[in-house]
Structure formats: structure tokens, C-alpha cells
PDB file of C-alpha atoms in Angstrom:
ATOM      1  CA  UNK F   1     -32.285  11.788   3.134  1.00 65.00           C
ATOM      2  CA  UNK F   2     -30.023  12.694   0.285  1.00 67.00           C
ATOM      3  CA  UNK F   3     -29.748  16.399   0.895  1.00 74.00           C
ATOM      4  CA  UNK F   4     -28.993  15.239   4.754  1.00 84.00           C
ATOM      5  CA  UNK F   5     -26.178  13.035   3.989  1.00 89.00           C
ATOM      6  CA  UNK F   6     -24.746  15.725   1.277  1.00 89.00           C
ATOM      7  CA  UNK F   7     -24.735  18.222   3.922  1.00 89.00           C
ATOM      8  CA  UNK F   8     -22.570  16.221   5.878  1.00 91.00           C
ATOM      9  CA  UNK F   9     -20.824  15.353   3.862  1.00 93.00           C
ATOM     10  CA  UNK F  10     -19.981  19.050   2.732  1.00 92.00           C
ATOM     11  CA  UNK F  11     -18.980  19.940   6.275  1.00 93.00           C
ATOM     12  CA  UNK F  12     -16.572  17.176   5.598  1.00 95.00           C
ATOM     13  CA  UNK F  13     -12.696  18.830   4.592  1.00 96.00           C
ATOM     14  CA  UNK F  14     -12.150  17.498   1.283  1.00 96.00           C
ATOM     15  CA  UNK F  15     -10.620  17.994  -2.021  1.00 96.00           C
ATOM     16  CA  UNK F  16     -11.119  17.396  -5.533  1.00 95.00           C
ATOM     17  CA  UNK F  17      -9.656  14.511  -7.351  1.00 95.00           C
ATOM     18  CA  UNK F  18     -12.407  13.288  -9.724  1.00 92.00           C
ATOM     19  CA  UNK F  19     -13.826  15.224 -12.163  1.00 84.00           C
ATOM     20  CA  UNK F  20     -17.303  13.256 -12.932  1.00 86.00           C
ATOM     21  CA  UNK F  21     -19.485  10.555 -11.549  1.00 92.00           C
ATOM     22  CA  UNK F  22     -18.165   7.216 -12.677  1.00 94.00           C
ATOM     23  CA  UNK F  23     -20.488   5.485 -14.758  1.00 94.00           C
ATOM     24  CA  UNK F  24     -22.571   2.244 -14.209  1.00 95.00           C
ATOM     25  CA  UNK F  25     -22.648  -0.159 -16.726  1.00 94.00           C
ATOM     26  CA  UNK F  26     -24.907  -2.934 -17.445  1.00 94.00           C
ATOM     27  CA  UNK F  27     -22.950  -6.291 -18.251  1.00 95.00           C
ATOM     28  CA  UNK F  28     -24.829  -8.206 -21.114  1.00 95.00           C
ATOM     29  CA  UNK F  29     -22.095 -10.396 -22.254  1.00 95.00           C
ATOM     30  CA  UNK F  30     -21.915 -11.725 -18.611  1.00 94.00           C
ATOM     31  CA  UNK F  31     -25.692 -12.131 -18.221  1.00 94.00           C
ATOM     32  CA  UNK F  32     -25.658 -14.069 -21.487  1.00 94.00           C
ATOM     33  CA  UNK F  33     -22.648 -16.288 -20.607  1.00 94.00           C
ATOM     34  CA  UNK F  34     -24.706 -16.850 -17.317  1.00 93.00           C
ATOM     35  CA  UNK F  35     -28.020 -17.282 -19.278  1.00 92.00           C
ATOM     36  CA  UNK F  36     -30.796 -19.138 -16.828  1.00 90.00           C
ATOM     37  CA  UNK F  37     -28.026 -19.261 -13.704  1.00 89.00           C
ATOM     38  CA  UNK F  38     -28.913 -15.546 -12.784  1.00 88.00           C
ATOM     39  CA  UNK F  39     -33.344 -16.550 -13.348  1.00 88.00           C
ATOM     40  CA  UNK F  40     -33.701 -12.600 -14.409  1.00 87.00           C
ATOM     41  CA  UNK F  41     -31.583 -10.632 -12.628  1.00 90.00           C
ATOM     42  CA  UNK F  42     -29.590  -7.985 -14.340  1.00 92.00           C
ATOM     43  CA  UNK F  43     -26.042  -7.241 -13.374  1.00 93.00           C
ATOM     44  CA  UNK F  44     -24.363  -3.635 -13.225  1.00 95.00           C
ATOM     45  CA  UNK F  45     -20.864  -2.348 -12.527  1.00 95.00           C
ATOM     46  CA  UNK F  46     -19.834   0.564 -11.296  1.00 95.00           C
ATOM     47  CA  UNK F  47     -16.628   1.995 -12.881  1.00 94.00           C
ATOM     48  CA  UNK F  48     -14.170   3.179 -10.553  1.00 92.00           C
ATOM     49  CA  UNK F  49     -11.761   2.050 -13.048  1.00 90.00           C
ATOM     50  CA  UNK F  50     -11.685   5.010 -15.262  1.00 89.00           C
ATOM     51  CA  UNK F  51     -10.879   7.913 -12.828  1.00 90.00           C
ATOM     52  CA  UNK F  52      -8.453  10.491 -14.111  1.00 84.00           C
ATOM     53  CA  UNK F  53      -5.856  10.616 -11.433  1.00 91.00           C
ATOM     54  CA  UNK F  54      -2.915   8.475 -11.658  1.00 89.00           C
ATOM     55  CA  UNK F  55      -4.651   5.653 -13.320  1.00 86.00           C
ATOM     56  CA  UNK F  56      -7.475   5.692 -11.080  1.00 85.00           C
ATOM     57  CA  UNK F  57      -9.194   3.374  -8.942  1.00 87.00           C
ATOM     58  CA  UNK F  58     -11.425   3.283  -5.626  1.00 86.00           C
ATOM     59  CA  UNK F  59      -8.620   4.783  -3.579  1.00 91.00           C
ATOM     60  CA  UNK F  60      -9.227   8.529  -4.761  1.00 94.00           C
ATOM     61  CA  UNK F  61     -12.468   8.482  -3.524  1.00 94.00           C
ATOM     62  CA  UNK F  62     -11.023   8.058  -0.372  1.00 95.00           C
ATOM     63  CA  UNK F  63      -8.096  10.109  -0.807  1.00 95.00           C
ATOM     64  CA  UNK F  64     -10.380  12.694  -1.475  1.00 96.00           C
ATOM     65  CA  UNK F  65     -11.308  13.306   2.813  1.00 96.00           C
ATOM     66  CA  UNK F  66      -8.118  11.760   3.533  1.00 95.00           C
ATOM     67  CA  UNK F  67      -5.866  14.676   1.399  1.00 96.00           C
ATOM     68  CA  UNK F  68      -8.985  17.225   3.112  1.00 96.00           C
ATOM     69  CA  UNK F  69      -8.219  16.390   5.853  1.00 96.00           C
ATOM     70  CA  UNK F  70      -4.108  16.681   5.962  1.00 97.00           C
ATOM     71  CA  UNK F  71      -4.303  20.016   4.482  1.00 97.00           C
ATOM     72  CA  UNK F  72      -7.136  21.356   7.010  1.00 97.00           C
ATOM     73  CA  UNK F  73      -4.588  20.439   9.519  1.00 97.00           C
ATOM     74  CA  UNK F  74      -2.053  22.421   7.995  1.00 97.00           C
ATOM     75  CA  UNK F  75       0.297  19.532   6.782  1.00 98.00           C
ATOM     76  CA  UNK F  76       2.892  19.802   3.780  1.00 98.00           C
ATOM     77  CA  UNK F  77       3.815  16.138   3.843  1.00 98.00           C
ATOM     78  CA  UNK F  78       1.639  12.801   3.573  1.00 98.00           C
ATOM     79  CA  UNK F  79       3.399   9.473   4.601  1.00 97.00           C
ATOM     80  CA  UNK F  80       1.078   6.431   3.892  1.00 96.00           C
ATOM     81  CA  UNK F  81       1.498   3.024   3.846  1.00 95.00           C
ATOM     82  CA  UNK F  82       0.990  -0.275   2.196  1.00 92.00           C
ATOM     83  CA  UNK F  83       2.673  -3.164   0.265  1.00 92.00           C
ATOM     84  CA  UNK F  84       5.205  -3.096  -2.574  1.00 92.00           C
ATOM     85  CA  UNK F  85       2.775  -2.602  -5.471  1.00 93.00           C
ATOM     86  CA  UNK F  86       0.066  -0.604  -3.278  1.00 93.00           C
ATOM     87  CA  UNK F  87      -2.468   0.779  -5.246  1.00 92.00           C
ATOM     88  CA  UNK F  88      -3.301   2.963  -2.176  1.00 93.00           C
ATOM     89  CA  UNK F  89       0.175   4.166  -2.022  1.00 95.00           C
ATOM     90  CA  UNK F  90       0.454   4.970  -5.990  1.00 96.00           C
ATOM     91  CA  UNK F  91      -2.927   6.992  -5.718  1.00 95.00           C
ATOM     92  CA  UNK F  92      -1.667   8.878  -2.385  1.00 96.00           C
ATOM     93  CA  UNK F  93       1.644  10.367  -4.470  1.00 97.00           C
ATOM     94  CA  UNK F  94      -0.522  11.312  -7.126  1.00 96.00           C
ATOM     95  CA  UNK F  95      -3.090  13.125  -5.382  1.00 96.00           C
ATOM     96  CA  UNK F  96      -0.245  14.748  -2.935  1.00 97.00           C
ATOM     97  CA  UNK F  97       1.774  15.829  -6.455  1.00 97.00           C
ATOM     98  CA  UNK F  98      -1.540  17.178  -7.608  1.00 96.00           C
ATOM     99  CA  UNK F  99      -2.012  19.406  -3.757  1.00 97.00           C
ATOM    100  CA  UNK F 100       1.571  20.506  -3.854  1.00 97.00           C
ATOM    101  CA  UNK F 101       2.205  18.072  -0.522  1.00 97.00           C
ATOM    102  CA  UNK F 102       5.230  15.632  -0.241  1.00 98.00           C
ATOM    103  CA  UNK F 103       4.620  12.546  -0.177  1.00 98.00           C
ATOM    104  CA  UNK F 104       6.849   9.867   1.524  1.00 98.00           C
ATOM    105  CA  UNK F 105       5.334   5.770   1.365  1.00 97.00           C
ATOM    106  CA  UNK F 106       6.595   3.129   3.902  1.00 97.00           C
ATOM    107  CA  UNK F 107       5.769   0.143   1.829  1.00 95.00           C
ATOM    108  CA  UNK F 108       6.615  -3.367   2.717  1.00 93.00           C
ATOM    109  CA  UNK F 109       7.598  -6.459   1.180  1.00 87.00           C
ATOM    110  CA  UNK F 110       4.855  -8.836   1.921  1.00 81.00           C
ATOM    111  CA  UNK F 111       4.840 -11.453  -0.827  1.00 83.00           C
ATOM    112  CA  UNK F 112       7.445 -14.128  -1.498  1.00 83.00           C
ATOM    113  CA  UNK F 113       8.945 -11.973  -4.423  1.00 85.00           C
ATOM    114  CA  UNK F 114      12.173 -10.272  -5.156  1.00 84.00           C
ATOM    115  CA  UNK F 115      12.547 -10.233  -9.061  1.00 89.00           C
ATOM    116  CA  UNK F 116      12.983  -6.949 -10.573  1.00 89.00           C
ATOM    117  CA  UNK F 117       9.463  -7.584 -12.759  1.00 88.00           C
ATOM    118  CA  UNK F 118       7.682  -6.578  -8.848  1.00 87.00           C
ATOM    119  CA  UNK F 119      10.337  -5.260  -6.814  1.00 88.00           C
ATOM    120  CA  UNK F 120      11.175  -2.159  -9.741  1.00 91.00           C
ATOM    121  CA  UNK F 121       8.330  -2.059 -12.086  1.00 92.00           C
ATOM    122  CA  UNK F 122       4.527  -1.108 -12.115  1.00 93.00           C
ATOM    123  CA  UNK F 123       3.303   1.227  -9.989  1.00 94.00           C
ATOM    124  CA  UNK F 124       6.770   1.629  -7.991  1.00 95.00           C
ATOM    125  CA  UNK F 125       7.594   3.831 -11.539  1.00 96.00           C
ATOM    126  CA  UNK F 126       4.434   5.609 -11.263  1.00 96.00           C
ATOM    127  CA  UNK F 127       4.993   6.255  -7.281  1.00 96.00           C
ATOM    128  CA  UNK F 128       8.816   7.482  -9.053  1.00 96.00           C
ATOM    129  CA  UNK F 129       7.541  10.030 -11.384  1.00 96.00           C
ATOM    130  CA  UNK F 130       4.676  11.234  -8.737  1.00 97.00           C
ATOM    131  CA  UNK F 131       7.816  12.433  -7.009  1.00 97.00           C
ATOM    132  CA  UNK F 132       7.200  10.014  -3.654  1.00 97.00           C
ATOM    133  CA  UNK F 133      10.143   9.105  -1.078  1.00 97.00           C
ATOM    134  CA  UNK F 134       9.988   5.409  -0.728  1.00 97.00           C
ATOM    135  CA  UNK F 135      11.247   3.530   2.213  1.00 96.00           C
ATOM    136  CA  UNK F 136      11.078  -0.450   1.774  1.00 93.00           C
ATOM    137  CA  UNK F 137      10.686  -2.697   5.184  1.00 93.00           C
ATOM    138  CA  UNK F 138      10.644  -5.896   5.850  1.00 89.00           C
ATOM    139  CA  UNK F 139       7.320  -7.963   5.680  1.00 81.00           C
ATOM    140  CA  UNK F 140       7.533  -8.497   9.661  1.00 87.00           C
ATOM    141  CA  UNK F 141       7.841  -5.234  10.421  1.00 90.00           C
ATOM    142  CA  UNK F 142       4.891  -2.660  11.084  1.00 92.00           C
ATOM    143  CA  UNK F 143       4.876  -0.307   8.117  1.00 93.00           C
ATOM    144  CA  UNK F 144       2.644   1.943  10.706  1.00 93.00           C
ATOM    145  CA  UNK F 145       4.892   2.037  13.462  1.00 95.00           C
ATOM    146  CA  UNK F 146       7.638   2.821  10.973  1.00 96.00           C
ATOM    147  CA  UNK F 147       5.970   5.566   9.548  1.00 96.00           C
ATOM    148  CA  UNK F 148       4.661   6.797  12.747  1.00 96.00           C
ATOM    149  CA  UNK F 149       8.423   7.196  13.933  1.00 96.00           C
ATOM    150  CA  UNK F 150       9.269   8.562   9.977  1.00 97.00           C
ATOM    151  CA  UNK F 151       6.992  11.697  11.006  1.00 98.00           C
ATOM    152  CA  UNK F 152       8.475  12.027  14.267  1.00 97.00           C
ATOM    153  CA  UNK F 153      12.197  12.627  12.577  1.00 97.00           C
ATOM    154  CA  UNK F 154      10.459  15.044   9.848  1.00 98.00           C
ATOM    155  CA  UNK F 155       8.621  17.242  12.443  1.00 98.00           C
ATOM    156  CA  UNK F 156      11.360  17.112  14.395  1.00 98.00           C
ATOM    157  CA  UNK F 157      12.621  18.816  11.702  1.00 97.00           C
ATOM    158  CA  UNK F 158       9.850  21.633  11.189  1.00 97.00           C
ATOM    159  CA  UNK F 159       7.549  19.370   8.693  1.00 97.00           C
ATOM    160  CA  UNK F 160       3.874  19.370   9.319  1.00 98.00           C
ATOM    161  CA  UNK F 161       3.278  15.866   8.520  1.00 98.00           C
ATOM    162  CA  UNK F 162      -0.096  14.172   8.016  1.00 97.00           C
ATOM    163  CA  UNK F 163       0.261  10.330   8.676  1.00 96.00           C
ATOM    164  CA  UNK F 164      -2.746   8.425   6.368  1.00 92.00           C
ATOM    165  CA  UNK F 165      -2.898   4.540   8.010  1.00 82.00           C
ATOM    166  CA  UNK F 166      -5.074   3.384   4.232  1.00 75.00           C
ATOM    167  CA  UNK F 167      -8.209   4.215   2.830  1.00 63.00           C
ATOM    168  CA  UNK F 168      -9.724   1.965   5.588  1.00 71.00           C
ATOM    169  CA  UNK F 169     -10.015   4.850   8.238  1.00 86.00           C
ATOM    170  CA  UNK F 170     -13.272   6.062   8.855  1.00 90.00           C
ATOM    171  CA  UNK F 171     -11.770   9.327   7.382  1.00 93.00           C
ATOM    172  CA  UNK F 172     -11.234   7.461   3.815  1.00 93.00           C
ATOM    173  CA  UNK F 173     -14.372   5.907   4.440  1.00 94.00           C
ATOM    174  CA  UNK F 174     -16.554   8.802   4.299  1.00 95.00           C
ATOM    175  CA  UNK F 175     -15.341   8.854   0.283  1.00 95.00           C
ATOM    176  CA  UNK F 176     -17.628   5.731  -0.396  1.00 94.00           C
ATOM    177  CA  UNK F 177     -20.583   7.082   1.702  1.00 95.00           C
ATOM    178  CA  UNK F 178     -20.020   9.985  -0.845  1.00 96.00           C
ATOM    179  CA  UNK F 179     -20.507   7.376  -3.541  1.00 96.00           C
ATOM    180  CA  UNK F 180     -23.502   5.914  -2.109  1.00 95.00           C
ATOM    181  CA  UNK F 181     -25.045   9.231  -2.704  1.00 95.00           C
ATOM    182  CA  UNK F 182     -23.754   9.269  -6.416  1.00 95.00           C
ATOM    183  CA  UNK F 183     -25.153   5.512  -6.487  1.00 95.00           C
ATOM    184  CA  UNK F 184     -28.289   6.783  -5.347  1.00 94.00           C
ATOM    185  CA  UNK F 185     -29.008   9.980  -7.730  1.00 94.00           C
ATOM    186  CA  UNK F 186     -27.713   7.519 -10.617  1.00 95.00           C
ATOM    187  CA  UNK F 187     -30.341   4.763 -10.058  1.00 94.00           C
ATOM    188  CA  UNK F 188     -32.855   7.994 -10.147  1.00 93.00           C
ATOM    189  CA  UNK F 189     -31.988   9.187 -13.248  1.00 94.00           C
ATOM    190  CA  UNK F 190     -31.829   5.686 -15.431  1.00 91.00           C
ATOM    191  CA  UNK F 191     -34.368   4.492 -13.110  1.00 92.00           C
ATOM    192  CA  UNK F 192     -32.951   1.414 -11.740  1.00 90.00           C
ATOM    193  CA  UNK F 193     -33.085  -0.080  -8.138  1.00 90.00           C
ATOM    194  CA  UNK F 194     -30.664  -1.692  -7.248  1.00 91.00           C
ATOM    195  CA  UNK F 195     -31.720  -4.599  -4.663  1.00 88.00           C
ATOM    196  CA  UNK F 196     -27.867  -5.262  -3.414  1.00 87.00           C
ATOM    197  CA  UNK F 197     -24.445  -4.105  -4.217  1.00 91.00           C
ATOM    198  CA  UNK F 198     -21.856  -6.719  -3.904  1.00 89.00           C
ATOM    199  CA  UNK F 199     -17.837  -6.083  -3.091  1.00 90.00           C
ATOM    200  CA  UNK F 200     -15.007  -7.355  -2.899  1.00 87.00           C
ATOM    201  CA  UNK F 201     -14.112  -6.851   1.261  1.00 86.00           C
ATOM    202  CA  UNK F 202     -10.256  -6.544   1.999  1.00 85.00           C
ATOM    203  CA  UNK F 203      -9.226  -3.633   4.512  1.00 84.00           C
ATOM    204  CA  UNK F 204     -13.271  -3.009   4.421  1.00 88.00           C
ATOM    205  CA  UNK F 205     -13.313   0.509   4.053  1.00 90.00           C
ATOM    206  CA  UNK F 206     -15.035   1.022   0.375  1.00 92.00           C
ATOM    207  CA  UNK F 207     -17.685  -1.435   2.319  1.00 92.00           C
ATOM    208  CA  UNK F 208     -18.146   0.209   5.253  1.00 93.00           C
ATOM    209  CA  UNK F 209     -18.355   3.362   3.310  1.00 94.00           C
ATOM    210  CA  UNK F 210     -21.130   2.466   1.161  1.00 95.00           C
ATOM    211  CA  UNK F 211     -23.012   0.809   3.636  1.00 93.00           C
ATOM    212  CA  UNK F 212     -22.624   3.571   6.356  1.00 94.00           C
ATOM    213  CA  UNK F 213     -23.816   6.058   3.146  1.00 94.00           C
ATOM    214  CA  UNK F 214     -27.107   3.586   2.167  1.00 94.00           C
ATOM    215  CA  UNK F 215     -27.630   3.298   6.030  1.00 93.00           C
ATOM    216  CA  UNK F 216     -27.786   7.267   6.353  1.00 93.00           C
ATOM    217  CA  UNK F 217     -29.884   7.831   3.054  1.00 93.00           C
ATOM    218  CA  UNK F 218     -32.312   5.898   4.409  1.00 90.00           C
ATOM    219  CA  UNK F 219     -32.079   1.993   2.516  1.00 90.00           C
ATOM    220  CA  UNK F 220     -29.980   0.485   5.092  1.00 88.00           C
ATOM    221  CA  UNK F 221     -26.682  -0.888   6.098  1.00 86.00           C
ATOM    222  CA  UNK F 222     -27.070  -4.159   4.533  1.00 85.00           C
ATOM    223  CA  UNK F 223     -28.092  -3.069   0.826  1.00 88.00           C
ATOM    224  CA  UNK F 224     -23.714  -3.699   0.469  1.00 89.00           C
ATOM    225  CA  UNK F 225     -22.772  -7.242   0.935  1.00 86.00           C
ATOM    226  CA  UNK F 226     -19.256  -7.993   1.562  1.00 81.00           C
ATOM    227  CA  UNK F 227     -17.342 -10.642  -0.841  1.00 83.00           C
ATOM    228  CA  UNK F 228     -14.277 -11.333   1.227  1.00 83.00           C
ATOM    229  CA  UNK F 229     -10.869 -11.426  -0.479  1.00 82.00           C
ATOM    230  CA  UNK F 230      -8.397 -10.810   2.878  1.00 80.00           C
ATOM    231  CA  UNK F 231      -9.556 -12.181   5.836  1.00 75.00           C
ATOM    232  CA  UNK F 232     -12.227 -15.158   6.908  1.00 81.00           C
ATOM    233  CA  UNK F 233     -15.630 -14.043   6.128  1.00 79.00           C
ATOM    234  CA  UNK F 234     -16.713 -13.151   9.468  1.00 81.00           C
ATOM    235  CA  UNK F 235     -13.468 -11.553  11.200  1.00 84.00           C
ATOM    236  CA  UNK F 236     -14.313  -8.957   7.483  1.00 84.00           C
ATOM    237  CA  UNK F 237     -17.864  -8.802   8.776  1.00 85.00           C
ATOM    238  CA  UNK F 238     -16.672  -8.173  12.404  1.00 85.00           C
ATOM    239  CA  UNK F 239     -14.162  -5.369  11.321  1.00 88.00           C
ATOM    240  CA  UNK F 240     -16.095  -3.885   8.715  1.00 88.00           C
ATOM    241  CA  UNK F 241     -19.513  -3.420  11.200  1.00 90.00           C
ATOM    242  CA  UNK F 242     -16.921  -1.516  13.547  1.00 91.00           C
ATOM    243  CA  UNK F 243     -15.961   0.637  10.603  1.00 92.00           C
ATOM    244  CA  UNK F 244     -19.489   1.500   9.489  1.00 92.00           C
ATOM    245  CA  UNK F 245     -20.575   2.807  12.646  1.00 93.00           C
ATOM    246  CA  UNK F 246     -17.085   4.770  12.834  1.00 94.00           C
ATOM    247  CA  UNK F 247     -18.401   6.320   9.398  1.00 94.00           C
ATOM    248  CA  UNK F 248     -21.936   6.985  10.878  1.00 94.00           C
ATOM    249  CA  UNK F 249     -20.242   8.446  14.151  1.00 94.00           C
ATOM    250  CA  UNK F 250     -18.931  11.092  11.596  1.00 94.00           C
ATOM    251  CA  UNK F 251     -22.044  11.850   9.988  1.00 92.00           C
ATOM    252  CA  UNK F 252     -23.940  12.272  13.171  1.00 90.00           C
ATOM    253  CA  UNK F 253     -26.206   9.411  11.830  1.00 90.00           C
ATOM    254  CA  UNK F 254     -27.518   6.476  14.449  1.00 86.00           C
ATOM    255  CA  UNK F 255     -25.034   3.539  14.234  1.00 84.00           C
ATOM    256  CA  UNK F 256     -26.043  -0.121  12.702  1.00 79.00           C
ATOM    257  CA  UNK F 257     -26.954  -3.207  14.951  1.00 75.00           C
ATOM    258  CA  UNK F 258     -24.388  -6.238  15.450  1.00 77.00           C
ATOM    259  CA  UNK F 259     -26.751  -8.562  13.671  1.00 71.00           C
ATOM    260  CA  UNK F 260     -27.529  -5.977  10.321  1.00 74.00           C
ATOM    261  CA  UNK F 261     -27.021  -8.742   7.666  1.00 75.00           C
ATOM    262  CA  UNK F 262     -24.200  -7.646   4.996  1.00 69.00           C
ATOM    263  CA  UNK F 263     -22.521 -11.265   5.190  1.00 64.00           C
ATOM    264  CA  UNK F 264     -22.266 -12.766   1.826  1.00 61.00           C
ATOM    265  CA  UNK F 265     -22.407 -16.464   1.145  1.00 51.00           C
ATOM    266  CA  UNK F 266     -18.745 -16.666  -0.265  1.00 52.00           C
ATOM    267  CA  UNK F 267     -14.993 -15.557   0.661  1.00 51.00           C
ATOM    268  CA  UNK F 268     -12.514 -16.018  -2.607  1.00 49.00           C
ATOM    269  CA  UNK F 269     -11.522 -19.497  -0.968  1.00 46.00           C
ATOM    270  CA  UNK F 270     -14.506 -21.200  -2.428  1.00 44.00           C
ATOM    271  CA  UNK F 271     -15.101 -19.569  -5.347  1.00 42.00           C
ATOM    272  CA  UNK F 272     -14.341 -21.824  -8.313  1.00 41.00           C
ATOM    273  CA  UNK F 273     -13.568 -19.338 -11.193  1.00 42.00           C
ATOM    274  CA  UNK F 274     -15.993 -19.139 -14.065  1.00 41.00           C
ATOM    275  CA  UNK F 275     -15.209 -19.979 -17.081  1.00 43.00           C
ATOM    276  CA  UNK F 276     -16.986 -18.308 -20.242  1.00 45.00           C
ATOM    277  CA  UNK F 277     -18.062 -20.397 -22.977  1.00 44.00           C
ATOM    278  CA  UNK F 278     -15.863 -20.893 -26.267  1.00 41.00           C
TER     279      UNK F 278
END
């Protein structure tokens, strides 16, 4: 099943933008803090964290098809979108510096902020010295439709522009299904199995990745529960079920049923935090 998804996966247009498997790490402080609250069960991370790339973070893995994809077409400009601080958008100007494409990032101002400290600092620097156009819009107004007409102006003027919605598309997506096969040779090799994987759901596309990659190798859709951190639990379920079989659709693999179970029991909303002992 491996070898099968792989192959897809290398039919795939893609670049390079991390240079090693991120490691999984076993959390023993946590599991002691926890003590008789987990009754055995060991918990891992997997660190997406330390990529190489402009600071890293789960967005490369997407950028990875996403950049493949722009440059298969032929583009020499990337416009993406997101908020303010977008992680997504940071990643997007660093991995178009590191391709030689420009990069131009519609971002809007969606939180209830205007100090300098979020309006001028963090990664709107980094998006800076990546050498990204910014254009700012209002919070009401469709950062899609705004860089959808953005692209219009710059072919008009003989760009070949590749316009990247977020890492939610089923394009990005194919960058966790990619994962799910590192996932899977890792557990090999230490010898773990892993009986779910747990994240955090917002646009639902490092979800639907990894499920749609544990569906085609074979373990099944709802290994990957969703912890939902946007939208109500179910309206994430809803969109990210629509997303895996998107994924699948690309890797020629048979789609997942409406009732496959990757609800989890909590959105952020009920969580009360945990505290670690003194």
C-alpha cells in the first residue's frame, strides 16, 4: 500500500522544501504530569516545528504540491492569501524566494487589532525580507476575490500568475497524505503503532491530508481525529470529509463514507486548559 500511495504521489508536480523527515517524539514530562489520567497510553508528537524553511511549520508540506504545481503551469508569480500574521502566507514568500517566483499576499485584517506590535511586526518582517508584495484589506472583504482580480491586472500585464486559495486545497492537501506515508515508515522503523493521531482542525487540510493518506495506505480514514479550533465540530467534520475525498479523487484511491468516524469528542470551546503541577 505504501509503494502505491508513493507512486502517486510521485506523479504528483512537486518541489523540495524540507530536507528530512521530521521527527516524532515521545512526551514523558506530559505523561507524568498526566500520571493515571492517560491508564497507559503513551503520547507522541510529531515535529513539524523544526522545518528549515522560513521558520517552518505544517504549511511547507503543503507548499510543497502547491509551489509544484504553479511552476508546472508555467507561473512566475504566486499570490496567496490569509490574515495579517498568516503563517501560510509567511511560508508561501519563503518557498517562492527559494523557486525564484514573486510572490504577492492579499492578507486581511481580521482581528480587532491595529497596534504596531501586530499590524508591523512578526512574520509581516519575515514576509518583508522574503521579498513579498503585500496588499492589506479590510476584514469584510474577500481576500480571494481580491486576489483573484490582483492576477487579472498582472496577466493583463504578461505575468503568469499562479493564484494558491491556502494549504486547504486538495492540491496542499496531498502534502499531508505525503506525511502519512512518512508517519507510516517511521512507526516501522521504532516499531510503534500508533492507534489514532489527533489534530488540531481549522481550514482542515493537514486533516484531510493525513486521513486521505492512512485511508489510501490501507489503515483508514478515521485513524486522524479532528480537534476543532475554527469552526463547530461538525460543520469541520462536514468540510473536512469533502476535502478527504477531494485528496483521494487525486490519488485515484476509492473515496471515504459520510459516516467514517474522525469526530473527536472536543472543539477548543470546552477545553479547560491544563495546568501542570508546581
Amino acid at each position: 500500500m505504501t509503494q502505491t500511495l508513493d507512486l502517486h504521489l510521485r506523479r504528483m508536480p512537486r518541489v523540495a522544501l524540507l530536507d528530512l523527515a521530521t521527527p516524532i517524539q515521545r512526551l514523558r514530562r506530559i505523561e507524568a504530569a498526566l500520571g493515571e489520567q492517560l491508564n497507559g497510553i503513551g503520547l507522541f508528537v510529531k515535529r513539524d516545528d523544526v522545518m528549515g524553511l522560513g521558520g517552518g511549520g505544517n504549511k511547507l508540506r503543503k507548499l510543497e504540491f502547491l509551489l509544484g504545481d504553479a511552476i508546472a503551469q508555467g507561473a512566475d508569480t504566486i499570490i496567496t492569501v490569509g490574515g495579517r500574521q498568516s503563517n501560510h502566507a509567511r511560508l508561501t514568500a519563503a518557498a517562492a524566494a527559494r523557486y525564484g517566483l514573486r510572490c504577492e499576499l492579499v492578507l486581511g485584517l481580521m482581528v480587532a487589532r491595529d497596534d504596531e506590535d501586530y499590524t508591523e511586526n512578526g512574520n509581516i518582517i519575515l514576509d518583508d525580507l522574503f521579498g513579498a508584495t503585500i496588499h492589506d484589506v479590510a476584514g469584510n472583504v474577500s481576500t480571494l476575490a481580491v486576489a483573484e482580480e490582483r492576477a487579472e491586472i498582472l496577466r493583463a500585464s504578461g505575468r503568469k500568475v499562479y493564484v494558491a486559495p491556502t494549504g486547504a486545497s486538495s492540491v496542499g492537501c496531498l502534502g499531508y497524505a505525503a506525511c502519512a506515508s512518512e508517519i507510516a515508515a517511521q512507526s516501522a522503523a521504532q516499531d510503534i503503532h500508533f492507534q489514532h493521531i489527533i489534530v488540531p482542525n481549522g481550514s482542515g487540510g493537514m486533516h484531510a491530508g493525513l486521513s486521505a493518506g492512512f485511508a489510501a495506505l490501507g489503515a483508514g480514514a478515521a485513524k486522524v481525529k479532528l480537534f476543532a479550533v475554527l469552526a463547530r465540530v461538525e460543520d469541520a467534520r462536514r468540510g473536512t470529509l469533502e476535502k478527504i475525498n477531494a485528496t483521494l479523487a487525486l490519488l485515484e484511491s476509492p473515496g471515504v463514507s459520510p459516516d467514517e468516524p474522525i469526530l473527536a469528542a472536543h472543539s477548543l470551546a470546552r477545553v479547560t486548559a491544563f495546568r501542570p503541577r508546581p
